[in-house]
CSV table of C-alpha atoms in Angstrom, one decimal:
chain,number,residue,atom,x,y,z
O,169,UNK,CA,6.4,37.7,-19.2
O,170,UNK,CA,5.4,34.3,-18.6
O,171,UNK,CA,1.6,33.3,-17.8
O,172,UNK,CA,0.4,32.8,-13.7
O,173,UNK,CA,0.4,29.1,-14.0
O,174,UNK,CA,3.8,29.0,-15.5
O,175,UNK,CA,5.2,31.9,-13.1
O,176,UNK,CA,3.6,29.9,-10.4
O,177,UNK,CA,5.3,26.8,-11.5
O,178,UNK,CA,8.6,28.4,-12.2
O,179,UNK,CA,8.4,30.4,-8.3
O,180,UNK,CA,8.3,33.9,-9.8
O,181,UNK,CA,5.4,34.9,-8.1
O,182,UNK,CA,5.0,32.6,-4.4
O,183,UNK,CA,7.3,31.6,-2.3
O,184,UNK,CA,8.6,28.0,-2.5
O,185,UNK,CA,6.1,27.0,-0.3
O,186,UNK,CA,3.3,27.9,-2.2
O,187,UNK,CA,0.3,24.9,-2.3
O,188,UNK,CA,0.5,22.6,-5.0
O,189,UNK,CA,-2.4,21.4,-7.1
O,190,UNK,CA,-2.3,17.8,-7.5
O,191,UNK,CA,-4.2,15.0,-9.1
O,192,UNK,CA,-4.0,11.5,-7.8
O,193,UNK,CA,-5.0,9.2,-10.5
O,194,UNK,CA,-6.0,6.2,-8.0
O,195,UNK,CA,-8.9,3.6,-6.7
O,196,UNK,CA,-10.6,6.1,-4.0
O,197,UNK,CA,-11.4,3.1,-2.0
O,198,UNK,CA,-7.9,2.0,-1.6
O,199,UNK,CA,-6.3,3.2,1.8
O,200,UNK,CA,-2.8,4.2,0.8
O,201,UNK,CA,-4.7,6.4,-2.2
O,202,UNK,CA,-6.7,8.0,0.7
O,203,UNK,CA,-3.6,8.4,3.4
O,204,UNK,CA,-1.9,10.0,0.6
O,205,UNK,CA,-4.6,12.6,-0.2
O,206,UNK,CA,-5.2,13.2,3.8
O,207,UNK,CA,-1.5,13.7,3.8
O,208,UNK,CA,-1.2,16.1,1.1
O,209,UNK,CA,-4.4,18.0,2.2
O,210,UNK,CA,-3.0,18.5,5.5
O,211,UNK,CA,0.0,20.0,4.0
O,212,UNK,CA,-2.2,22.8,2.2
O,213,UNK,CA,-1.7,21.6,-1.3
O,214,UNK,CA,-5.1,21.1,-3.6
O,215,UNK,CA,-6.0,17.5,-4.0
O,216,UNK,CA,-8.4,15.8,-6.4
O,217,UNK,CA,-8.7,12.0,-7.0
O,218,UNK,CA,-9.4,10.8,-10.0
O,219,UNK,CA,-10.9,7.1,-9.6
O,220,UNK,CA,-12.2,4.5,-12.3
O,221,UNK,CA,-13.9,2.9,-8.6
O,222,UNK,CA,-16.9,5.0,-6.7
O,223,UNK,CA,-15.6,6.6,-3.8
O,224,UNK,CA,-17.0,4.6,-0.3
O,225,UNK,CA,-16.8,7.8,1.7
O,226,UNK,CA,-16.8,11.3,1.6
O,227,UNK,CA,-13.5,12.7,1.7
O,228,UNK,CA,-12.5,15.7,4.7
O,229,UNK,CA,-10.0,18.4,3.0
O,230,UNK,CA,-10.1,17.0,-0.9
O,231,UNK,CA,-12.0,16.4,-3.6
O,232,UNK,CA,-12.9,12.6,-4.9
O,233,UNK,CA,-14.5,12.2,-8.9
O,234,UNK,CA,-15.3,8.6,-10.5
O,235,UNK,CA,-15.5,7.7,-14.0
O,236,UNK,CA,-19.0,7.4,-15.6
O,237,UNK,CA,-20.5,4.0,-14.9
O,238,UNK,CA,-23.2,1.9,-16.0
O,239,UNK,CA,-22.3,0.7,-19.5
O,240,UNK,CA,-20.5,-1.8,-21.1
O,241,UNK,CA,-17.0,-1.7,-20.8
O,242,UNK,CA,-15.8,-0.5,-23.9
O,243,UNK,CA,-18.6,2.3,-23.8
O,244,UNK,CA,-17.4,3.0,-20.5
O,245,UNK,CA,-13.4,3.1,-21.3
O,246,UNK,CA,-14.1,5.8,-24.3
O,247,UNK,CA,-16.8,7.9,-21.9
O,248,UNK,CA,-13.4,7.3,-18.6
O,249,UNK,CA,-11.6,9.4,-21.6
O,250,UNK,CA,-13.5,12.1,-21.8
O,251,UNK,CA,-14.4,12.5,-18.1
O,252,UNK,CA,-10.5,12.1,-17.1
O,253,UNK,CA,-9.5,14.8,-19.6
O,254,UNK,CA,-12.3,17.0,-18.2
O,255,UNK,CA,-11.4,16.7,-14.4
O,256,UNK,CA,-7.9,17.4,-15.0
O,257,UNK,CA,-8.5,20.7,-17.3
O,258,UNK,CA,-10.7,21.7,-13.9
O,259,UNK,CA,-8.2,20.5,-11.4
O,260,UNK,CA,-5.5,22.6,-13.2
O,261,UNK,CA,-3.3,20.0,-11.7
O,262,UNK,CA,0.6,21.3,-11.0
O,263,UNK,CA,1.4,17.3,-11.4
O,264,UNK,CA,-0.8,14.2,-11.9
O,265,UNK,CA,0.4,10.9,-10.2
O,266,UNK,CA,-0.8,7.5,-10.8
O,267,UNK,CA,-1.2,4.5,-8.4
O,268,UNK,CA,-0.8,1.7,-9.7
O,269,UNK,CA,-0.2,0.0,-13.5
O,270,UNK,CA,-3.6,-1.6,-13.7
O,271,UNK,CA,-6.8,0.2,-14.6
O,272,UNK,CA,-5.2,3.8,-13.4
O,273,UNK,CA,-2.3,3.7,-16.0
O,274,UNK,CA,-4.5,2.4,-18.7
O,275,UNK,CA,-6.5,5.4,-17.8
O,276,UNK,CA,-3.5,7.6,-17.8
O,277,UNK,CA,-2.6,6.3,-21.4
O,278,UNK,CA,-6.1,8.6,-22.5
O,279,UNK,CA,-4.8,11.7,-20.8
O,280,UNK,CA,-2.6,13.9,-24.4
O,281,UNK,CA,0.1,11.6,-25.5
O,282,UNK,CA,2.4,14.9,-24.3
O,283,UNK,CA,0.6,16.6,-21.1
O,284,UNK,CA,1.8,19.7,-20.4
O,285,UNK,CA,1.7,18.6,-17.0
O,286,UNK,CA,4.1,15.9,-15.2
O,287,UNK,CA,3.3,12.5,-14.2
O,288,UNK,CA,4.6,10.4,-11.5
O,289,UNK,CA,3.7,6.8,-11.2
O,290,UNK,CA,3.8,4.4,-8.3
O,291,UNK,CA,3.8,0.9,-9.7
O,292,UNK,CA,2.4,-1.5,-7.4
O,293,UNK,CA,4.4,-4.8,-7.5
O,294,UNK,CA,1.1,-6.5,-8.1
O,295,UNK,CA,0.6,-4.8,-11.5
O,296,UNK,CA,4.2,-5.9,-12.4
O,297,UNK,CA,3.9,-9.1,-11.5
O,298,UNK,CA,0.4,-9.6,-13.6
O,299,UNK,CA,2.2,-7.9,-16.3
O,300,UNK,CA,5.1,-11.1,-16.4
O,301,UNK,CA,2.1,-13.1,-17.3
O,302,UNK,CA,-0.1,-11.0,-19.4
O,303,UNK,CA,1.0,-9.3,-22.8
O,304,UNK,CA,-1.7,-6.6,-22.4
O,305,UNK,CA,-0.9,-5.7,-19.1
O,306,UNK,CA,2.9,-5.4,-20.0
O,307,UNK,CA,2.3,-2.9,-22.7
O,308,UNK,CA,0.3,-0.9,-20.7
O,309,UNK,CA,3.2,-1.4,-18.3
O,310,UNK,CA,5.7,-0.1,-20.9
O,311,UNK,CA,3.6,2.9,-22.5
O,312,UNK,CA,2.4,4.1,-18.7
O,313,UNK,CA,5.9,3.8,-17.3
O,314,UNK,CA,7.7,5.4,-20.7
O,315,UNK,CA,5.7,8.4,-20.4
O,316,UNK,CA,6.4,9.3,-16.6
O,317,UNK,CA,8.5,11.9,-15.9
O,318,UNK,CA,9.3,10.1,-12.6
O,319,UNK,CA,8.9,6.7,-11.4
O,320,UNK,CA,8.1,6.1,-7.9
O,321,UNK,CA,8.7,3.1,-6.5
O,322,UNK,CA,8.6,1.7,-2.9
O,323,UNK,CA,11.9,-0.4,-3.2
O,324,UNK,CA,15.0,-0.7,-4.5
O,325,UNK,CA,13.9,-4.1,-6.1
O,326,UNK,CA,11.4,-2.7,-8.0
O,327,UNK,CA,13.6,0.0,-9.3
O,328,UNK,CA,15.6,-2.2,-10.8
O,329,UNK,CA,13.3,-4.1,-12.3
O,330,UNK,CA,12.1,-0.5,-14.2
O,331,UNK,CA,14.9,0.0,-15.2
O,332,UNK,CA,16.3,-3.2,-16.3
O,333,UNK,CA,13.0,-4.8,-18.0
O,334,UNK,CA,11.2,-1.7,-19.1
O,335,UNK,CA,14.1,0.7,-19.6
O,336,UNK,CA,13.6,3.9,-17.6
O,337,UNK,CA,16.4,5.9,-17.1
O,338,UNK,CA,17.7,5.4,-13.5
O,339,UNK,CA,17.7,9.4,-13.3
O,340,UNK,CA,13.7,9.3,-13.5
O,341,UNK,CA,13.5,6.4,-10.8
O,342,UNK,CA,13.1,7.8,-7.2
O,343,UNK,CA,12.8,5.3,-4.1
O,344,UNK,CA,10.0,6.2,-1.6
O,345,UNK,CA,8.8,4.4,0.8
O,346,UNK,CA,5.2,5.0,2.5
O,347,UNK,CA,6.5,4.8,5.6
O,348,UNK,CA,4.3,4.8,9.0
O,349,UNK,CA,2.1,7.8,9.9
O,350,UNK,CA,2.8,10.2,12.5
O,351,UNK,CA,0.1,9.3,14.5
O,352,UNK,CA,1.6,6.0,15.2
O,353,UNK,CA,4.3,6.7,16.3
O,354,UNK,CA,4.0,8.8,18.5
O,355,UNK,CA,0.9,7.1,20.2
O,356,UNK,CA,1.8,6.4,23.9
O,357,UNK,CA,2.1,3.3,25.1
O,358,UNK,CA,-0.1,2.8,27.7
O,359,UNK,CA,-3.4,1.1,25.7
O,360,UNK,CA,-4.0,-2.3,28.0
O,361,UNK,CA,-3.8,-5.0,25.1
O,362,UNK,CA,-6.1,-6.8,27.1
O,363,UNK,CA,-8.7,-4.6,26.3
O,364,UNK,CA,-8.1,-4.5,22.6
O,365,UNK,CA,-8.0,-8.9,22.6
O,366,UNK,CA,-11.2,-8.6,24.3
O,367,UNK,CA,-12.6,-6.7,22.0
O,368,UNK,CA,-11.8,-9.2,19.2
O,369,UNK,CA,-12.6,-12.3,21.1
O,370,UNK,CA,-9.1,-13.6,21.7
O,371,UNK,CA,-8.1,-15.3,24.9
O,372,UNK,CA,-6.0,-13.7,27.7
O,373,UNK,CA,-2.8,-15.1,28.3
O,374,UNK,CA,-2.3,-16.6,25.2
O,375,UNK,CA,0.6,-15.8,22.1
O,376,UNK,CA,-1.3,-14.5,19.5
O,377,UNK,CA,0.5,-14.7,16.1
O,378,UNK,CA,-1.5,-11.9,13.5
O,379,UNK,CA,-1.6,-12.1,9.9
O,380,UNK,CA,-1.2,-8.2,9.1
O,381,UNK,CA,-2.2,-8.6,4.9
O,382,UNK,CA,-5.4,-9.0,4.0
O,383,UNK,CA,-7.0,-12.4,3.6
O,384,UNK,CA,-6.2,-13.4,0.3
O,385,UNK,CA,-4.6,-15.8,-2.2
O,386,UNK,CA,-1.7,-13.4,-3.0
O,387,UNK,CA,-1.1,-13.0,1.2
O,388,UNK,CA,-0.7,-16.8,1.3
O,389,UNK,CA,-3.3,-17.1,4.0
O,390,UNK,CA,-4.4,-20.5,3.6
O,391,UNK,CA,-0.5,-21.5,3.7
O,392,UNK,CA,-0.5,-19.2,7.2
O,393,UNK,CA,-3.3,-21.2,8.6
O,394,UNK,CA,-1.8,-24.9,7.4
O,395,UNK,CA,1.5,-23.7,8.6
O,396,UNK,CA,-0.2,-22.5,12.5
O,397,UNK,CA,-2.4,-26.0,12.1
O,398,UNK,CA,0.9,-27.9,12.8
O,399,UNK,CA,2.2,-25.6,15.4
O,400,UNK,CA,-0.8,-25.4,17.2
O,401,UNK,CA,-0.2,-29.1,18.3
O,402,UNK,CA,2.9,-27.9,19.8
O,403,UNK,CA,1.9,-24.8,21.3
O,404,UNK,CA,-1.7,-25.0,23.1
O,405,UNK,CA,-0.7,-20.9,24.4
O,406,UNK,CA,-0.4,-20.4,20.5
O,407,UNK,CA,-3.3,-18.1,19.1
O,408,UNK,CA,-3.7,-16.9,15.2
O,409,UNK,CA,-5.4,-13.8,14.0
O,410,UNK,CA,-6.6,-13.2,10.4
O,411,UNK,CA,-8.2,-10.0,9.1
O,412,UNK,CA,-10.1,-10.2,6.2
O,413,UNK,CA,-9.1,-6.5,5.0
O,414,UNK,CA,-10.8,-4.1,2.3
O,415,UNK,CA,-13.6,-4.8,0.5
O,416,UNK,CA,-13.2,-4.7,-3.4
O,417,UNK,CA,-14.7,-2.5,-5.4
O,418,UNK,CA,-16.1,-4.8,-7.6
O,419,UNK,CA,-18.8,-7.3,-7.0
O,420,UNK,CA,-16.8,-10.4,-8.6
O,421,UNK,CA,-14.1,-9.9,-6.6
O,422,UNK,CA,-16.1,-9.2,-3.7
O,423,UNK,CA,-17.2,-12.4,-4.1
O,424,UNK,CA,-14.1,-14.4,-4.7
O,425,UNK,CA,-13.0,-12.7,-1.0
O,426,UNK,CA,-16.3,-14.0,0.3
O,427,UNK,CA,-15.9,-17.5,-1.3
O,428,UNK,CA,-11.7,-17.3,0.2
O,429,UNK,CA,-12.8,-16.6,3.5
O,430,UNK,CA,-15.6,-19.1,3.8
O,431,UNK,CA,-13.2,-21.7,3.0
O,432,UNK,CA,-11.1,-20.2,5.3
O,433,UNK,CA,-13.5,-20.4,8.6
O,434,UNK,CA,-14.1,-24.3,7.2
O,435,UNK,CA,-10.8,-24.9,7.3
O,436,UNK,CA,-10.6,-23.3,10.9
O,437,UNK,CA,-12.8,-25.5,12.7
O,438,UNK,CA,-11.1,-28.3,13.6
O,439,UNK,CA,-9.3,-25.3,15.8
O,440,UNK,CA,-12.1,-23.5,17.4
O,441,UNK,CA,-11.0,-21.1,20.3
O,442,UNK,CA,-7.7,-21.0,18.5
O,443,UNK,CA,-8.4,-18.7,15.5
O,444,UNK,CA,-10.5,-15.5,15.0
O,445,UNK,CA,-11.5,-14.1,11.8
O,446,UNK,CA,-12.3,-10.5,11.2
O,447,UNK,CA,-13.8,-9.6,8.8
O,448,UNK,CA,-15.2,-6.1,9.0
O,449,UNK,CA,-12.5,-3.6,7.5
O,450,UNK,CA,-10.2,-2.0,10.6
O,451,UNK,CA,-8.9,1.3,10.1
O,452,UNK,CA,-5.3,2.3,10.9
O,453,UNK,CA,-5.8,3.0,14.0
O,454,UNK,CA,-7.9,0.0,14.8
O,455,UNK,CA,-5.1,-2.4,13.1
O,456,UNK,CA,-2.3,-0.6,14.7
O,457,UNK,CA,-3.8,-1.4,17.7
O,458,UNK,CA,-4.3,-5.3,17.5
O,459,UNK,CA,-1.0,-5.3,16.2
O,460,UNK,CA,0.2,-3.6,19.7
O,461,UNK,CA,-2.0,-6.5,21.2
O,462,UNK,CA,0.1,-9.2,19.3
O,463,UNK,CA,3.4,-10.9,19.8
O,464,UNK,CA,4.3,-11.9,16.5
O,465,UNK,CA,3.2,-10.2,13.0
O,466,UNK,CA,3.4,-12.3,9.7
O,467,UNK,CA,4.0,-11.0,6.0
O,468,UNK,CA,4.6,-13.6,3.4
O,469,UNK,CA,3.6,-13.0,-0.1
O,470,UNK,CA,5.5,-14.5,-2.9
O,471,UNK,CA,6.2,-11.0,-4.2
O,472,UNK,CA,6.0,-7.6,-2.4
O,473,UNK,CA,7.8,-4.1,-2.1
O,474,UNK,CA,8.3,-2.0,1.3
O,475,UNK,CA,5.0,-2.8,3.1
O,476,UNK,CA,3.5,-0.5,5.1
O,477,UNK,CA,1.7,-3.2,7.1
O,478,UNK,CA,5.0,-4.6,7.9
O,479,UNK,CA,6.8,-1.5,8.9
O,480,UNK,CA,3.3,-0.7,11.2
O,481,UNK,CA,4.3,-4.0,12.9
O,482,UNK,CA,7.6,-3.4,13.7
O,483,UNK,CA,6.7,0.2,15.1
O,484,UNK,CA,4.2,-1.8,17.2
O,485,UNK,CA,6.7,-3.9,18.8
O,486,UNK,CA,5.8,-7.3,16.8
O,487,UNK,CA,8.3,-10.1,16.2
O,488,UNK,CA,8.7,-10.1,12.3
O,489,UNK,CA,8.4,-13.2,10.5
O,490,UNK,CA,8.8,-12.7,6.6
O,491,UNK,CA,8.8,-14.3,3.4
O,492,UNK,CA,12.3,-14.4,2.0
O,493,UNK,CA,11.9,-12.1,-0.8
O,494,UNK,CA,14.0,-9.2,-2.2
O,495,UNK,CA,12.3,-6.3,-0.3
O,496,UNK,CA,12.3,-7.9,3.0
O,497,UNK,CA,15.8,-8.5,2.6
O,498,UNK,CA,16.1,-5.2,2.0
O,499,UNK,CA,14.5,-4.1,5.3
O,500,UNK,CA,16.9,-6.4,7.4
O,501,UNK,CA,20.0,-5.1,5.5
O,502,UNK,CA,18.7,-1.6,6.7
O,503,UNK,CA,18.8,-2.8,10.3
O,504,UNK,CA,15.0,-4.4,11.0
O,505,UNK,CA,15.1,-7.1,13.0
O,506,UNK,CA,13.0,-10.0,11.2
O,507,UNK,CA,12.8,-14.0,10.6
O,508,UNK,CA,13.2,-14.7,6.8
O,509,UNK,CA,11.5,-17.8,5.8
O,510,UNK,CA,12.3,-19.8,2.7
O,511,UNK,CA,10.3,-22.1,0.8
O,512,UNK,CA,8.4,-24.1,1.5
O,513,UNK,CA,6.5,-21.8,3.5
O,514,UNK,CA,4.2,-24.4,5.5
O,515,UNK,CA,6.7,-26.0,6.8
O,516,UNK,CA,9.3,-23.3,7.3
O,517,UNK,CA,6.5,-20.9,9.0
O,518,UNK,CA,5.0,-24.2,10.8
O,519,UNK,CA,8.7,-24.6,12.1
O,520,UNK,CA,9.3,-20.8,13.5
O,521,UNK,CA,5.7,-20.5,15.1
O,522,UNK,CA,6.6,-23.4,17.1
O,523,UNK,CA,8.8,-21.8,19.4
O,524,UNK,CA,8.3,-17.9,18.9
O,525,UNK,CA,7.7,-16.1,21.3
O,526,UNK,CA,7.8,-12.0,21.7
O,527,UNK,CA,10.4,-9.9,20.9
O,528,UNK,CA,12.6,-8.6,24.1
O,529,UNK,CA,12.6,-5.1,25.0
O,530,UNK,CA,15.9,-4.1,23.5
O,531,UNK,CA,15.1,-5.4,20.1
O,532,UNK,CA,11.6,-3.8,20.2
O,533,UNK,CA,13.2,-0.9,21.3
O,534,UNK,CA,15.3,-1.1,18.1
O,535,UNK,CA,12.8,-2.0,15.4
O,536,UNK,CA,10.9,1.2,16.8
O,537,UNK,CA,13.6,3.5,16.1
O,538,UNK,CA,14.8,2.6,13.2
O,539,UNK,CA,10.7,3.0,12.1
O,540,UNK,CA,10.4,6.8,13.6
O,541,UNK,CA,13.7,7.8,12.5
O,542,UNK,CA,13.9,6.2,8.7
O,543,UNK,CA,10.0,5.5,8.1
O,544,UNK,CA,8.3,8.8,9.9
O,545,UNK,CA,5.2,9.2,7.4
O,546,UNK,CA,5.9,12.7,8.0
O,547,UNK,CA,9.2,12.7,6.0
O,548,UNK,CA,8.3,10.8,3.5
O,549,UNK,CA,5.4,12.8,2.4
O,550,UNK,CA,7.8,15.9,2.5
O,551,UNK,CA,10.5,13.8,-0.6
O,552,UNK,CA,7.2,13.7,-2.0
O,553,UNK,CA,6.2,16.8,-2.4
O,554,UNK,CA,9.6,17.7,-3.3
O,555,UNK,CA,9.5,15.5,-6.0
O,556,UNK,CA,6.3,17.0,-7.3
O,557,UNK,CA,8.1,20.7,-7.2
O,558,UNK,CA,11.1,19.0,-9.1
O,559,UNK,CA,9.0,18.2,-11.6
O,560,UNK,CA,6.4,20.8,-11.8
O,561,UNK,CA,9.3,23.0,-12.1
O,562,UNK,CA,11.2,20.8,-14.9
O,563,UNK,CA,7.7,20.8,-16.9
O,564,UNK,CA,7.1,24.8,-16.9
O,565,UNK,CA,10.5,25.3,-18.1
């Protein structure tokens, strides 16, 4: 007769339904690692995150662990080991996944070179990207990725790229998009976006164009502000919102964001009354709300995959303007109504800011059905979890 984890994993003795015990392998402080744990927690199953960063809150419903800190990095690395290896024999995980390539699939590289228990990994296109340039990342890359049992992507892009430059079998690539929670959705409409501009110190009456990323080199955002410079002398209603996002986890590049966003506000001056800065975190609710309060929402990073921020947009009602890249071509071929803007950005964004103006109500209409019926959070943390049962299931066999 087989043992009570392996029975449990094979459905012998619960119903299919029974609550899983996962481990996230993930920066506690990042906000898709947390909306995933709430998500998961809400469902019943047994979370624990695993994080080489300190958590900056105490989780509700799941369990947050960080690696040992306080020595030098090496020291630190062969102590993460140890710590990781212990936390998982305690989580008894039924599947461990990892977010991201960086310092969470190096750490998943100490974990025994063949776990009895499954691991999915979500490569973030950042990691991938850093990876073109940097031989160490790549083989970290490669090993994390060859020892998956599925990879999770959040496009098709990506995918191929897996597949095609690290050679994982397409039957171990799954497609999964974050999608938009619930909550979101289905908020009503009645919020007075006055109130919310007020709150943020942005003019009635005028157009306000929101940059939904985070403040940042990779976001483009000084090409966003040199792009609204020249429209503003177009459009005096023309109003531009940047948020400064998350703060990093560590201090150096707590600092760089400090140092980005100073330049920034200098850069801003010649427009005063024309440009707000926030730079306190927002949380989802918060964000979702400015972006109800805005008429258009920009997105234009060099490289991406599905973005949640950009999908949040859409669901809010924002006109779309979007970097020409692969996955944002991938969200018009699906049916999202967007403006896709070559390079060079300054001038093509500069261009398009000039005369936009809000969405009409047919094509908000649309954007926001296509969000709740295709990217319902919801759903997509169901695939999930079937995922995890798919391979919880092929690992106890």
């Amino acid at each position: 007769m087989p043992g009570h984890d392996q029975a449990r994993r094979l459905g012998i003795c619960d119903a299919p339904a029974a609550p899983l015990r996962v481990v996230l392998l993930a920066s506690a402080t990042s906000a898709h690692t947390r909306r995933w744990a709430d998500d998961l927690a809400m469902r019943g199953h047994q979370v624990t995150v695993c994080s080489w960063h300190e958590p900056d809150l105490r989780p509700d419903g799941w369990r947050a662990v960080s690696a040992p800190s306080g020595a030098c990095l090496p020291l630190r690395a062969a102590r993460g080991g140890h710590w990781l290896r212990r936390e998982v024999r305690r989580a008894r995980p039924d599947v461990i996944h990892v977010h991201s390539l960086g310092v969470h699939g190096a750490l998943s590289l100490l974990l025994p070179a063949h776990p009895a228990v499954p691991v999915v990994i979500t490569p973030w296109g950042s990691e991938l990207r850093a990876a073109d340039r940097h031989s160490g990342r790549a083989l970290v890359a490669r090993l994390t990725l060859r020892r998956a049992a599925r990879v999770v992507p959040t496009s098709r892009e990506v995918a191929e790229l897996v597949a095609s430059r690290y050679r994982v079998l397409s039957s171990r690539i799954k497609v999964l998009s974050w999608g938009v929670p619930d909550a979101l959705l289905d908020a009503g409409n009645d919020a007075d976006p006055r109130l919310t501009r007020a709150k943020y110190g942005i003019p009635a009456g005028v157009t306000v164009a929101l940059s939904v990323r985070s403040t940042s080199e990779v976001y483009r955002t000084h090409e966003i502000l040199a792009a609204f410079t020249r429209a503003a002398r177009v459009r005096p209603d023309l109003f531009l919102v940047l948020v400064a996002g998350h703060q990093p986890a560590h201090a150096a590049a707590r600092r760089a964001q400090q140092e980005y966003l100073a330049l920034l506000r200098a850069r801003a001056q010649d427009l005063a009354g024309r440009v707000a800065v926030i730079d306190r975190p927002l949380g989802q609710a918060e964000m979702f709300s400015l972006m109800r309060a805005s008429e258009v929402a920009i997105s234009v990073p060099r490289a991406d995959q599905r973005s949640s921020s950009v999908l949040e947009a859409a669901a809010a009602g924002c006109r779309l303007l979007l970097s020409d890249i692969a996955p944002y071509r991938e969200l018009v071929e699906d049916g999202l109504l967007a403006d896709l803007l070559p390079d060079p950005l300054v001038s093509s964004l500069a261009d398009v800011l000039s005369n936009a103006g809000p969405l009409d109500a047919g094509d908000r209409l649309s954007n926001r059905k296509l969000i709740s019926q295709a990217e319902r959070g919801s759903l997509k943390v169901a695939e999930l979890e079937r995922l995890y049962r798919e391979v919880a299931r092929a690992g106890a066999v």
